[in-house]
mmCIF file with all atom_site columns, C-alpha atoms in Angstrom:
data_model
loop_
_atom_site.group_PDB
_atom_site.id
_atom_site.type_symbol
_atom_site.label_atom_id
_atom_site.label_alt_id
_atom_site.label_comp_id
_atom_site.label_asym_id
_atom_site.label_entity_id
_atom_site.label_seq_id
_atom_site.pdbx_PDB_ins_code
_atom_site.Cartn_x
_atom_site.Cartn_y
_atom_site.Cartn_z
_atom_site.occupancy
_atom_site.B_iso_or_equiv
_atom_site.pdbx_formal_charge
_atom_site.auth_seq_id
_atom_site.auth_comp_id
_atom_site.auth_asym_id
_atom_site.auth_atom_id
_atom_site.pdbx_PDB_model_num
ATOM 1   C CA . MET A 1 1   ? 13.896  -15.632 11.017  1.00 72.00 ? 96  MET A CA 1
ATOM 2   C CA . ARG A 1 2   ? 14.770  -13.104 13.669  1.00 73.00 ? 97  ARG A CA 1
ATOM 3   C CA . SER A 1 3   ? 17.714  -15.457 14.470  1.00 76.00 ? 98  SER A CA 1
ATOM 4   C CA . GLN A 1 4   ? 19.159  -14.684 11.074  1.00 74.00 ? 99  GLN A CA 1
ATOM 5   C CA . HIS A 1 5   ? 18.622  -10.941 11.530  1.00 75.00 ? 100 HIS A CA 1
ATOM 6   C CA . VAL A 1 6   ? 16.414  -10.699 8.587   1.00 75.00 ? 101 VAL A CA 1
ATOM 7   C CA . LEU A 1 7   ? 12.855  -9.503  9.907   1.00 69.00 ? 102 LEU A CA 1
ATOM 8   C CA . PRO A 1 8   ? 12.240  -6.487  12.121  1.00 68.00 ? 103 PRO A CA 1
ATOM 9   C CA . ALA A 1 9   ? 11.306  -7.365  15.704  1.00 67.00 ? 104 ALA A CA 1
ATOM 10  C CA . LEU A 1 10  ? 7.539   -6.663  14.956  1.00 75.00 ? 105 LEU A CA 1
ATOM 11  C CA . SER A 1 11  ? 5.135   -8.098  12.464  1.00 86.00 ? 106 SER A CA 1
ATOM 12  C CA . HIS A 1 12  ? 1.590   -6.500  11.529  1.00 91.00 ? 107 HIS A CA 1
ATOM 13  C CA . THR A 1 13  ? -1.447  -7.819  10.197  1.00 93.00 ? 108 THR A CA 1
ATOM 14  C CA . TRP A 1 14  ? -2.965  -7.019  6.913   1.00 94.00 ? 109 TRP A CA 1
ATOM 15  C CA . GLY A 1 15  ? -4.557  -3.738  7.071   1.00 91.00 ? 110 GLY A CA 1
ATOM 16  C CA . SER A 1 16  ? -2.355  -2.272  9.820   1.00 91.00 ? 111 SER A CA 1
ATOM 17  C CA . ALA A 1 17  ? -2.264  1.545   9.366   1.00 88.00 ? 112 ALA A CA 1
ATOM 18  C CA . GLN A 1 18  ? 1.073   1.558   11.672  1.00 87.00 ? 113 GLN A CA 1
ATOM 19  C CA . ALA A 1 19  ? 2.724   -0.698  8.827   1.00 89.00 ? 114 ALA A CA 1
ATOM 20  C CA . TYR A 1 20  ? 1.484   1.392   5.942   1.00 90.00 ? 115 TYR A CA 1
ATOM 21  C CA . GLY A 1 21  ? 2.914   4.546   7.792   1.00 86.00 ? 116 GLY A CA 1
ATOM 22  C CA . VAL A 1 22  ? 6.254   3.088   7.999   1.00 85.00 ? 117 VAL A CA 1
ATOM 23  C CA . LEU A 1 23  ? 6.391   1.922   4.273   1.00 87.00 ? 118 LEU A CA 1
ATOM 24  C CA . LEU A 1 24  ? 5.151   5.274   3.130   1.00 85.00 ? 119 LEU A CA 1
ATOM 25  C CA . ARG A 1 25  ? 7.883   7.164   4.966   1.00 81.00 ? 120 ARG A CA 1
ATOM 26  C CA . GLN A 1 26  ? 10.895  4.886   4.546   1.00 77.00 ? 121 GLN A CA 1
ATOM 27  C CA . ALA A 1 27  ? 13.608  6.358   2.507   1.00 73.00 ? 122 ALA A CA 1
ATOM 28  C CA . GLY A 1 28  ? 14.309  4.524   -0.826  1.00 75.00 ? 123 GLY A CA 1
ATOM 29  C CA . THR A 1 29  ? 12.104  1.394   -1.890  1.00 79.00 ? 124 THR A CA 1
ATOM 30  C CA . PRO A 1 30  ? 10.824  -0.380  1.218   1.00 88.00 ? 125 PRO A CA 1
ATOM 31  C CA . LEU A 1 31  ? 10.434  -4.339  1.254   1.00 90.00 ? 126 LEU A CA 1
ATOM 32  C CA . THR A 1 32  ? 7.546   -6.211  2.678   1.00 92.00 ? 127 THR A CA 1
ATOM 33  C CA . VAL A 1 33  ? 7.416   -9.831  3.373   1.00 93.00 ? 128 VAL A CA 1
ATOM 34  C CA . LEU A 1 34  ? 3.905   -10.909 3.082   1.00 95.00 ? 129 LEU A CA 1
ATOM 35  C CA . ASP A 1 35  ? 3.323   -14.285 4.976   1.00 95.00 ? 130 ASP A CA 1
ATOM 36  C CA . VAL A 1 36  ? 0.504   -16.370 3.517   1.00 95.00 ? 131 VAL A CA 1
ATOM 37  C CA . PRO A 1 37  ? 0.036   -18.867 6.384   1.00 93.00 ? 132 PRO A CA 1
ATOM 38  C CA . GLY A 1 38  ? -2.573  -21.391 4.526   1.00 93.00 ? 133 GLY A CA 1
ATOM 39  C CA . PRO A 1 39  ? -4.185  -22.257 1.301   1.00 93.00 ? 134 PRO A CA 1
ATOM 40  C CA . GLN A 1 40  ? -7.519  -20.542 2.614   1.00 93.00 ? 135 GLN A CA 1
ATOM 41  C CA . TRP A 1 41  ? -5.859  -17.191 1.984   1.00 93.00 ? 136 TRP A CA 1
ATOM 42  C CA . ILE A 1 42  ? -4.782  -17.788 -1.621  1.00 94.00 ? 137 ILE A CA 1
ATOM 43  C CA . GLU A 1 43  ? -7.922  -16.569 -3.178  1.00 92.00 ? 138 GLU A CA 1
ATOM 44  C CA . GLY A 1 44  ? -7.705  -13.039 -3.892  1.00 93.00 ? 139 GLY A CA 1
ATOM 45  C CA . LEU A 1 45  ? -4.037  -12.829 -3.194  1.00 96.00 ? 140 LEU A CA 1
ATOM 46  C CA . GLU A 1 46  ? -2.991  -11.907 -6.426  1.00 96.00 ? 141 GLU A CA 1
ATOM 47  C CA . GLN A 1 47  ? -5.034  -8.279  -6.148  1.00 96.00 ? 142 GLN A CA 1
ATOM 48  C CA . ARG A 1 48  ? -3.622  -7.791  -2.701  1.00 96.00 ? 143 ARG A CA 1
ATOM 49  C CA . VAL A 1 49  ? -0.168  -8.283  -3.883  1.00 96.00 ? 144 VAL A CA 1
ATOM 50  C CA . HIS A 1 50  ? -0.875  -5.869  -6.773  1.00 95.00 ? 145 HIS A CA 1
ATOM 51  C CA . ALA A 1 51  ? -2.229  -3.238  -4.243  1.00 94.00 ? 146 ALA A CA 1
ATOM 52  C CA . LEU A 1 52  ? 0.594   -3.611  -1.743  1.00 94.00 ? 147 LEU A CA 1
ATOM 53  C CA . SER A 1 53  ? 3.235   -3.413  -4.597  1.00 93.00 ? 148 SER A CA 1
ATOM 54  C CA . ASN A 1 54  ? 2.165   0.154   -5.158  1.00 90.00 ? 149 ASN A CA 1
ATOM 55  C CA . ILE A 1 55  ? 3.833   1.210   -1.896  1.00 90.00 ? 150 ILE A CA 1
ATOM 56  C CA . SER A 1 56  ? 6.479   -1.505  -1.383  1.00 91.00 ? 151 SER A CA 1
ATOM 57  C CA . SER A 1 57  ? 8.524   -4.195  -3.001  1.00 92.00 ? 152 SER A CA 1
ATOM 58  C CA . VAL A 1 58  ? 6.870   -7.587  -1.930  1.00 94.00 ? 153 VAL A CA 1
ATOM 59  C CA . VAL A 1 59  ? 8.351   -10.799 -1.356  1.00 95.00 ? 154 VAL A CA 1
ATOM 60  C CA . VAL A 1 60  ? 5.473   -13.473 -0.918  1.00 96.00 ? 155 VAL A CA 1
ATOM 61  C CA . LEU A 1 61  ? 5.625   -16.519 1.466   1.00 95.00 ? 156 LEU A CA 1
ATOM 62  C CA . VAL A 1 62  ? 3.192   -19.091 0.154   1.00 96.00 ? 157 VAL A CA 1
ATOM 63  C CA . PRO A 1 63  ? 2.288   -22.561 1.276   1.00 94.00 ? 158 PRO A CA 1
ATOM 64  C CA . ASP A 1 64  ? 3.921   -25.405 -0.544  1.00 90.00 ? 159 ASP A CA 1
ATOM 65  C CA . HIS A 1 65  ? 2.498   -26.222 -4.180  1.00 90.00 ? 160 HIS A CA 1
ATOM 66  C CA . THR A 1 66  ? 1.357   -22.361 -4.729  1.00 93.00 ? 161 THR A CA 1
ATOM 67  C CA . GLU A 1 67  ? 1.629   -21.509 -8.491  1.00 93.00 ? 162 GLU A CA 1
ATOM 68  C CA . PRO A 1 68  ? 3.863   -18.358 -8.385  1.00 94.00 ? 163 PRO A CA 1
ATOM 69  C CA . ALA A 1 69  ? 3.112   -17.097 -11.739 1.00 95.00 ? 164 ALA A CA 1
ATOM 70  C CA . GLY A 1 70  ? 0.186   -15.147 -11.061 1.00 95.00 ? 165 GLY A CA 1
ATOM 71  C CA . LEU A 1 71  ? 1.656   -13.644 -8.070  1.00 96.00 ? 166 LEU A CA 1
ATOM 72  C CA . LEU A 1 72  ? 4.771   -12.542 -10.090 1.00 96.00 ? 167 LEU A CA 1
ATOM 73  C CA . LEU A 1 73  ? 2.789   -10.990 -12.767 1.00 96.00 ? 168 LEU A CA 1
ATOM 74  C CA . ALA A 1 74  ? 0.485   -9.196  -10.107 1.00 95.00 ? 169 ALA A CA 1
ATOM 75  C CA . GLY A 1 75  ? 3.700   -7.380  -8.926  1.00 94.00 ? 170 GLY A CA 1
ATOM 76  C CA . ALA A 1 76  ? 5.532   -9.752  -6.494  1.00 95.00 ? 171 ALA A CA 1
ATOM 77  C CA . ALA A 1 77  ? 9.390   -9.198  -6.566  1.00 93.00 ? 172 ALA A CA 1
ATOM 78  C CA . ASN A 1 78  ? 9.686   -12.849 -5.296  1.00 93.00 ? 173 ASN A CA 1
ATOM 79  C CA . VAL A 1 79  ? 7.502   -15.817 -4.282  1.00 95.00 ? 174 VAL A CA 1
ATOM 80  C CA . ILE A 1 80  ? 9.237   -18.130 -1.906  1.00 95.00 ? 175 ILE A CA 1
ATOM 81  C CA . ALA A 1 81  ? 7.648   -21.346 -0.297  1.00 95.00 ? 176 ALA A CA 1
ATOM 82  C CA . ARG A 1 82  ? 6.929   -21.172 3.418   1.00 93.00 ? 177 ARG A CA 1
ATOM 83  C CA . ASP A 1 83  ? 8.528   -24.631 4.295   1.00 92.00 ? 178 ASP A CA 1
ATOM 84  C CA . THR A 1 84  ? 12.100  -23.389 2.636   1.00 92.00 ? 179 THR A CA 1
ATOM 85  C CA . PRO A 1 85  ? 14.821  -23.952 5.320   1.00 92.00 ? 180 PRO A CA 1
ATOM 86  C CA . VAL A 1 86  ? 15.019  -20.812 7.575   1.00 88.00 ? 181 VAL A CA 1
ATOM 87  C CA . ARG A 1 87  ? 18.798  -20.077 6.736   1.00 90.00 ? 182 ARG A CA 1
ATOM 88  C CA . GLU A 1 88  ? 17.934  -20.351 2.799   1.00 91.00 ? 183 GLU A CA 1
ATOM 89  C CA . LEU A 1 89  ? 14.796  -18.162 3.326   1.00 90.00 ? 184 LEU A CA 1
ATOM 90  C CA . ALA A 1 90  ? 16.851  -15.380 5.251   1.00 89.00 ? 185 ALA A CA 1
ATOM 91  C CA . SER A 1 91  ? 19.402  -15.520 2.418   1.00 90.00 ? 186 SER A CA 1
ATOM 92  C CA . ARG A 1 92  ? 16.883  -15.006 -0.327  1.00 90.00 ? 187 ARG A CA 1
ATOM 93  C CA . ILE A 1 93  ? 15.124  -12.027 1.653   1.00 88.00 ? 188 ILE A CA 1
ATOM 94  C CA . ALA A 1 94  ? 18.499  -10.552 2.372   1.00 87.00 ? 189 ALA A CA 1
ATOM 95  C CA . ALA A 1 95  ? 19.329  -10.802 -1.366  1.00 88.00 ? 190 ALA A CA 1
ATOM 96  C CA . GLU A 1 96  ? 16.197  -9.129  -2.314  1.00 87.00 ? 191 GLU A CA 1
ATOM 97  C CA . ARG A 1 97  ? 16.980  -6.200  0.087   1.00 84.00 ? 192 ARG A CA 1
ATOM 98  C CA . ARG A 1 98  ? 20.505  -5.893  -1.337  1.00 84.00 ? 193 ARG A CA 1
ATOM 99  C CA . TRP A 1 99  ? 19.128  -5.789  -4.970  1.00 84.00 ? 194 TRP A CA 1
ATOM 100 C CA . LEU A 1 100 ? 16.768  -2.820  -3.927  1.00 81.00 ? 195 LEU A CA 1
ATOM 101 C CA . ASP A 1 101 ? 19.797  -1.092  -2.501  1.00 76.00 ? 196 ASP A CA 1
ATOM 102 C CA . MET A 1 102 ? 21.641  -1.265  -5.656  1.00 76.00 ? 197 MET A CA 1
ATOM 103 C CA . ARG A 1 103 ? 18.825  -0.053  -7.687  1.00 65.00 ? 198 ARG A CA 1
ATOM 104 C CA . HIS A 1 104 ? 19.301  3.548   -9.204  1.00 47.00 ? 199 HIS A CA 1
ATOM 105 C CA . SER A 1 105 ? 15.654  4.284   -9.854  1.00 47.00 ? 200 SER A CA 1
ATOM 106 C CA . PRO A 1 106 ? 14.156  7.620   -8.864  1.00 43.00 ? 201 PRO A CA 1
ATOM 107 C CA . GLN A 1 107 ? 13.197  7.777   -5.335  1.00 43.00 ? 202 GLN A CA 1
ATOM 108 C CA . ARG A 1 108 ? 9.410   7.903   -4.660  1.00 44.00 ? 203 ARG A CA 1
ATOM 109 C CA . PRO A 1 109 ? 8.327   11.317  -3.650  1.00 46.00 ? 204 PRO A CA 1
ATOM 110 C CA . ALA A 1 110 ? 7.873   11.774  0.223   1.00 42.00 ? 205 ALA A CA 1
ATOM 111 C CA . ALA A 1 111 ? 4.507   11.073  1.577   1.00 43.00 ? 206 ALA A CA 1
ATOM 112 C CA . ASP A 1 112 ? 4.589   13.972  3.872   1.00 47.00 ? 207 ASP A CA 1
ATOM 113 C CA . PRO A 1 113 ? 6.041   17.006  1.975   1.00 50.00 ? 208 PRO A CA 1
ATOM 114 C CA . GLN A 1 114 ? 6.533   20.240  4.055   1.00 52.00 ? 209 GLN A CA 1
ATOM 115 C CA . GLN A 1 115 ? 3.666   21.923  2.103   1.00 56.00 ? 210 GLN A CA 1
ATOM 116 C CA . TYR A 1 116 ? 1.112   19.250  3.225   1.00 62.00 ? 211 TYR A CA 1
ATOM 117 C CA . ARG A 1 117 ? 2.466   18.759  6.683   1.00 64.00 ? 212 ARG A CA 1
ATOM 118 C CA . SER A 1 118 ? -0.254  21.100  8.178   1.00 68.00 ? 213 SER A CA 1
ATOM 119 C CA . LEU A 1 119 ? -3.058  19.356  6.410   1.00 76.00 ? 214 LEU A CA 1
ATOM 120 C CA . ARG A 1 120 ? -2.585  15.764  7.701   1.00 76.00 ? 215 ARG A CA 1
ATOM 121 C CA . PRO A 1 121 ? -5.677  14.661  10.046  1.00 79.00 ? 216 PRO A CA 1
ATOM 122 C CA . ARG A 1 122 ? -5.145  13.783  13.456  1.00 77.00 ? 217 ARG A CA 1
ATOM 123 C CA . GLN A 1 123 ? -6.955  10.403  13.268  1.00 81.00 ? 218 GLN A CA 1
ATOM 124 C CA . TYR A 1 124 ? -4.485  7.754   12.364  1.00 77.00 ? 219 TYR A CA 1
ATOM 125 C CA . SER A 1 125 ? -6.461  5.863   9.921   1.00 78.00 ? 220 SER A CA 1
ATOM 126 C CA . GLN A 1 126 ? -7.096  9.256   8.129   1.00 84.00 ? 221 GLN A CA 1
ATOM 127 C CA . GLN A 1 127 ? -3.422  9.967   8.286   1.00 85.00 ? 222 GLN A CA 1
ATOM 128 C CA . VAL A 1 128 ? -2.614  6.758   6.378   1.00 88.00 ? 223 VAL A CA 1
ATOM 129 C CA . LEU A 1 129 ? -5.159  7.560   3.596   1.00 89.00 ? 224 LEU A CA 1
ATOM 130 C CA . PHE A 1 130 ? -3.705  11.121  3.337   1.00 89.00 ? 225 PHE A CA 1
ATOM 131 C CA . ASP A 1 131 ? -0.342  9.834   3.140   1.00 86.00 ? 226 ASP A CA 1
ATOM 132 C CA . ILE A 1 132 ? -1.121  7.359   0.262   1.00 88.00 ? 227 ILE A CA 1
ATOM 133 C CA . LEU A 1 133 ? -3.146  9.840   -1.828  1.00 87.00 ? 228 LEU A CA 1
ATOM 134 C CA . SER A 1 134 ? -0.539  12.643  -1.284  1.00 82.00 ? 229 SER A CA 1
ATOM 135 C CA . SER A 1 135 ? 2.513   10.529  -2.146  1.00 74.00 ? 230 SER A CA 1
ATOM 136 C CA . GLY A 1 136 ? 1.886   11.305  -5.862  1.00 62.00 ? 231 GLY A CA 1
ATOM 137 C CA . SER A 1 137 ? 3.595   8.156   -6.757  1.00 62.00 ? 232 SER A CA 1
ATOM 138 C CA . ARG A 1 138 ? 0.792   6.890   -9.115  1.00 74.00 ? 233 ARG A CA 1
ATOM 139 C CA . PRO A 1 139 ? -2.986  6.862   -9.428  1.00 86.00 ? 234 PRO A CA 1
ATOM 140 C CA . TRP A 1 140 ? -4.982  4.745   -6.982  1.00 91.00 ? 235 TRP A CA 1
ATOM 141 C CA . CYS A 1 141 ? -7.786  2.761   -8.037  1.00 92.00 ? 236 CYS A CA 1
ATOM 142 C CA . CYS A 1 142 ? -10.752 2.562   -5.358  1.00 94.00 ? 237 CYS A CA 1
ATOM 143 C CA . HIS A 1 143 ? -10.568 -1.335  -5.513  1.00 94.00 ? 238 HIS A CA 1
ATOM 144 C CA . ASP A 1 144 ? -6.825  -1.434  -4.351  1.00 93.00 ? 239 ASP A CA 1
ATOM 145 C CA . LEU A 1 145 ? -7.445  1.058   -1.506  1.00 94.00 ? 240 LEU A CA 1
ATOM 146 C CA . CYS A 1 146 ? -10.270 -1.059  -0.423  1.00 95.00 ? 241 CYS A CA 1
ATOM 147 C CA . LEU A 1 147 ? -7.946  -4.056  -0.158  1.00 94.00 ? 242 LEU A CA 1
ATOM 148 C CA . LEU A 1 148 ? -5.191  -2.278  1.530   1.00 92.00 ? 243 LEU A CA 1
ATOM 149 C CA . LEU A 1 149 ? -7.480  -0.316  4.117   1.00 93.00 ? 244 LEU A CA 1
ATOM 150 C CA . GLY A 1 150 ? -9.647  -3.789  5.059   1.00 93.00 ? 245 GLY A CA 1
ATOM 151 C CA . THR A 1 151 ? -8.574  -6.652  6.829   1.00 92.00 ? 246 THR A CA 1
ATOM 152 C CA . ALA A 1 152 ? -7.081  -10.044 5.782   1.00 89.00 ? 247 ALA A CA 1
ATOM 153 C CA . GLY A 1 153 ? -10.539 -11.565 5.544   1.00 88.00 ? 248 GLY A CA 1
ATOM 154 C CA . GLU A 1 154 ? -12.399 -8.839  4.073   1.00 92.00 ? 249 GLU A CA 1
ATOM 155 C CA . PRO A 1 155 ? -11.692 -5.823  2.000   1.00 94.00 ? 250 PRO A CA 1
ATOM 156 C CA . MET A 1 156 ? -13.038 -2.311  3.019   1.00 94.00 ? 251 MET A CA 1
ATOM 157 C CA . SER A 1 157 ? -16.438 -1.638  1.515   1.00 95.00 ? 252 SER A CA 1
ATOM 158 C CA . ARG A 1 158 ? -16.578 1.058   -1.238  1.00 93.00 ? 253 ARG A CA 1
ATOM 159 C CA . ARG A 1 159 ? -19.165 2.865   0.770   1.00 93.00 ? 254 ARG A CA 1
ATOM 160 C CA . ALA A 1 160 ? -16.757 3.000   3.764   1.00 95.00 ? 255 ALA A CA 1
ATOM 161 C CA . LEU A 1 161 ? -14.059 4.110   1.676   1.00 95.00 ? 256 LEU A CA 1
ATOM 162 C CA . GLN A 1 162 ? -16.196 6.778   0.073   1.00 93.00 ? 257 GLN A CA 1
ATOM 163 C CA . ALA A 1 163 ? -17.152 8.114   3.531   1.00 94.00 ? 258 ALA A CA 1
ATOM 164 C CA . ARG A 1 164 ? -13.621 8.188   4.281   1.00 93.00 ? 259 ARG A CA 1
ATOM 165 C CA . THR A 1 165 ? -12.507 9.998   1.335   1.00 94.00 ? 260 THR A CA 1
ATOM 166 C CA . ALA A 1 166 ? -15.304 12.409  1.775   1.00 93.00 ? 261 ALA A CA 1
ATOM 167 C CA . ARG A 1 167 ? -14.381 13.384  5.142   1.00 92.00 ? 262 ARG A CA 1
ATOM 168 C CA . LEU A 1 168 ? -10.742 13.798  4.071   1.00 92.00 ? 263 LEU A CA 1
ATOM 169 C CA . ASN A 1 169 ? -11.848 15.882  1.184   1.00 92.00 ? 264 ASN A CA 1
ATOM 170 C CA . GLU A 1 170 ? -13.828 18.171  3.576   1.00 91.00 ? 265 GLU A CA 1
ATOM 171 C CA . ARG A 1 171 ? -10.743 18.868  5.730   1.00 88.00 ? 266 ARG A CA 1
ATOM 172 C CA . LEU A 1 172 ? -8.593  19.462  2.628   1.00 89.00 ? 267 LEU A CA 1
ATOM 173 C CA . MET A 1 173 ? -11.114 21.884  1.183   1.00 89.00 ? 268 MET A CA 1
ATOM 174 C CA . ALA A 1 174 ? -10.845 24.060  4.422   1.00 87.00 ? 269 ALA A CA 1
ATOM 175 C CA . TYR A 1 175 ? -7.195  24.714  3.212   1.00 86.00 ? 270 TYR A CA 1
ATOM 176 C CA . GLY A 1 176 ? -7.977  25.421  -0.411  1.00 89.00 ? 271 GLY A CA 1
ATOM 177 C CA . MET A 1 177 ? -7.120  21.842  -1.329  1.00 88.00 ? 272 MET A CA 1
ATOM 178 C CA . SER A 1 178 ? -8.937  18.827  -2.612  1.00 90.00 ? 273 SER A CA 1
ATOM 179 C CA . LEU A 1 179 ? -8.616  15.286  -3.898  1.00 91.00 ? 274 LEU A CA 1
ATOM 180 C CA . ASP A 1 180 ? -8.014  14.897  -7.482  1.00 90.00 ? 275 ASP A CA 1
ATOM 181 C CA . TYR A 1 181 ? -10.243 11.944  -8.808  1.00 90.00 ? 276 TYR A CA 1
ATOM 182 C CA . THR A 1 182 ? -12.155 10.836  -11.785 1.00 90.00 ? 277 THR A CA 1
ATOM 183 C CA . ALA A 1 183 ? -15.362 8.767   -11.291 1.00 86.00 ? 278 ALA A CA 1
ATOM 184 C CA . GLN A 1 184 ? -16.731 6.110   -13.746 1.00 81.00 ? 279 GLN A CA 1
ATOM 185 C CA . TRP A 1 185 ? -19.130 3.401   -13.268 1.00 78.00 ? 280 TRP A CA 1
ATOM 186 C CA . GLY A 1 186 ? -17.974 1.166   -10.498 1.00 80.00 ? 281 GLY A CA 1
ATOM 187 C CA . ARG A 1 187 ? -14.564 2.635   -10.222 1.00 87.00 ? 282 ARG A CA 1
ATOM 188 C CA . THR A 1 188 ? -13.013 5.788   -8.588  1.00 91.00 ? 283 THR A CA 1
ATOM 189 C CA . THR A 1 189 ? -9.248  6.664   -9.647  1.00 92.00 ? 284 THR A CA 1
ATOM 190 C CA . PHE A 1 190 ? -7.495  9.007   -7.175  1.00 91.00 ? 285 PHE A CA 1
ATOM 191 C CA . MET A 1 191 ? -4.636  11.101  -8.771  1.00 89.00 ? 286 MET A CA 1
ATOM 192 C CA . GLY A 1 192 ? -3.428  12.802  -5.618  1.00 86.00 ? 287 GLY A CA 1
ATOM 193 C CA . LEU A 1 193 ? -4.090  16.386  -4.168  1.00 87.00 ? 288 LEU A CA 1
ATOM 194 C CA . ILE A 1 194 ? -4.492  19.652  -6.006  1.00 87.00 ? 289 ILE A CA 1
ATOM 195 C CA . GLU A 1 195 ? -5.247  23.267  -5.256  1.00 85.00 ? 290 GLU A CA 1
ATOM 196 C CA . GLY A 1 196 ? -8.838  24.147  -5.560  1.00 76.00 ? 291 GLY A CA 1
ATOM 197 C CA . PRO A 1 197 ? -11.989 21.948  -6.312  1.00 70.00 ? 292 PRO A CA 1
ATOM 198 C CA . GLY A 1 198 ? -11.645 18.299  -7.422  1.00 59.00 ? 293 GLY A CA 1
ATOM 199 C CA . THR A 1 199 ? -11.838 16.879  -10.985 1.00 53.00 ? 294 THR A CA 1
ATOM 200 C CA . ASP A 1 200 ? -15.517 16.118  -11.076 1.00 51.00 ? 295 ASP A CA 1
ATOM 201 C CA . GLU A 1 201 ? -16.453 19.303  -9.053  1.00 45.00 ? 296 GLU A CA 1
ATOM 202 C CA . ARG A 1 202 ? -14.590 21.262  -11.734 1.00 44.00 ? 297 ARG A CA 1
ATOM 203 C CA . ARG A 1 203 ? -16.582 19.661  -14.545 1.00 41.00 ? 298 ARG A CA 1
ATOM 204 C CA . ARG A 1 204 ? -20.096 20.882  -13.320 1.00 40.00 ? 299 ARG A CA 1
#
């Protein structure tokens, strides 16, 4: 693929904080090629595609005989067999990039607006969580965040996510800000950042 000048020089494993940082700061609509190397990774793939499609357009490379319908319904822009000849594969990905560049949809709000810049944590993993939640592009379900911030083999546990968001919220509160979220049984939905205490705290 690199010989066809399509993919960047570096690739990243699932859950890479560096990759998410690039996607969240890229102008326009970013494009991610999600490479699924074997059938053992198909289980749960639709949920991962759905989560990743919140921050990027996703082209999924799948093993032969993989059913694409569920992945397309989950938010994939395209599903392509991994054994597709390299020239055709490169052309399809390049065409997807051209289509995204021609779209006239509103640009996603910047993940690091000027007023939030001083609030960004120094720890890189916390920076990524901050960038996701401060982007304001859409509400984020805790289950999607667990998938994004985990590894290819295992999502982050909800307890670990709760600990990470709690630490981030403590930092924000020192600046008069907080995470805006609603908590229901088995699900927490994050809406972004607000001035003052968070939703659940205001209801007490």
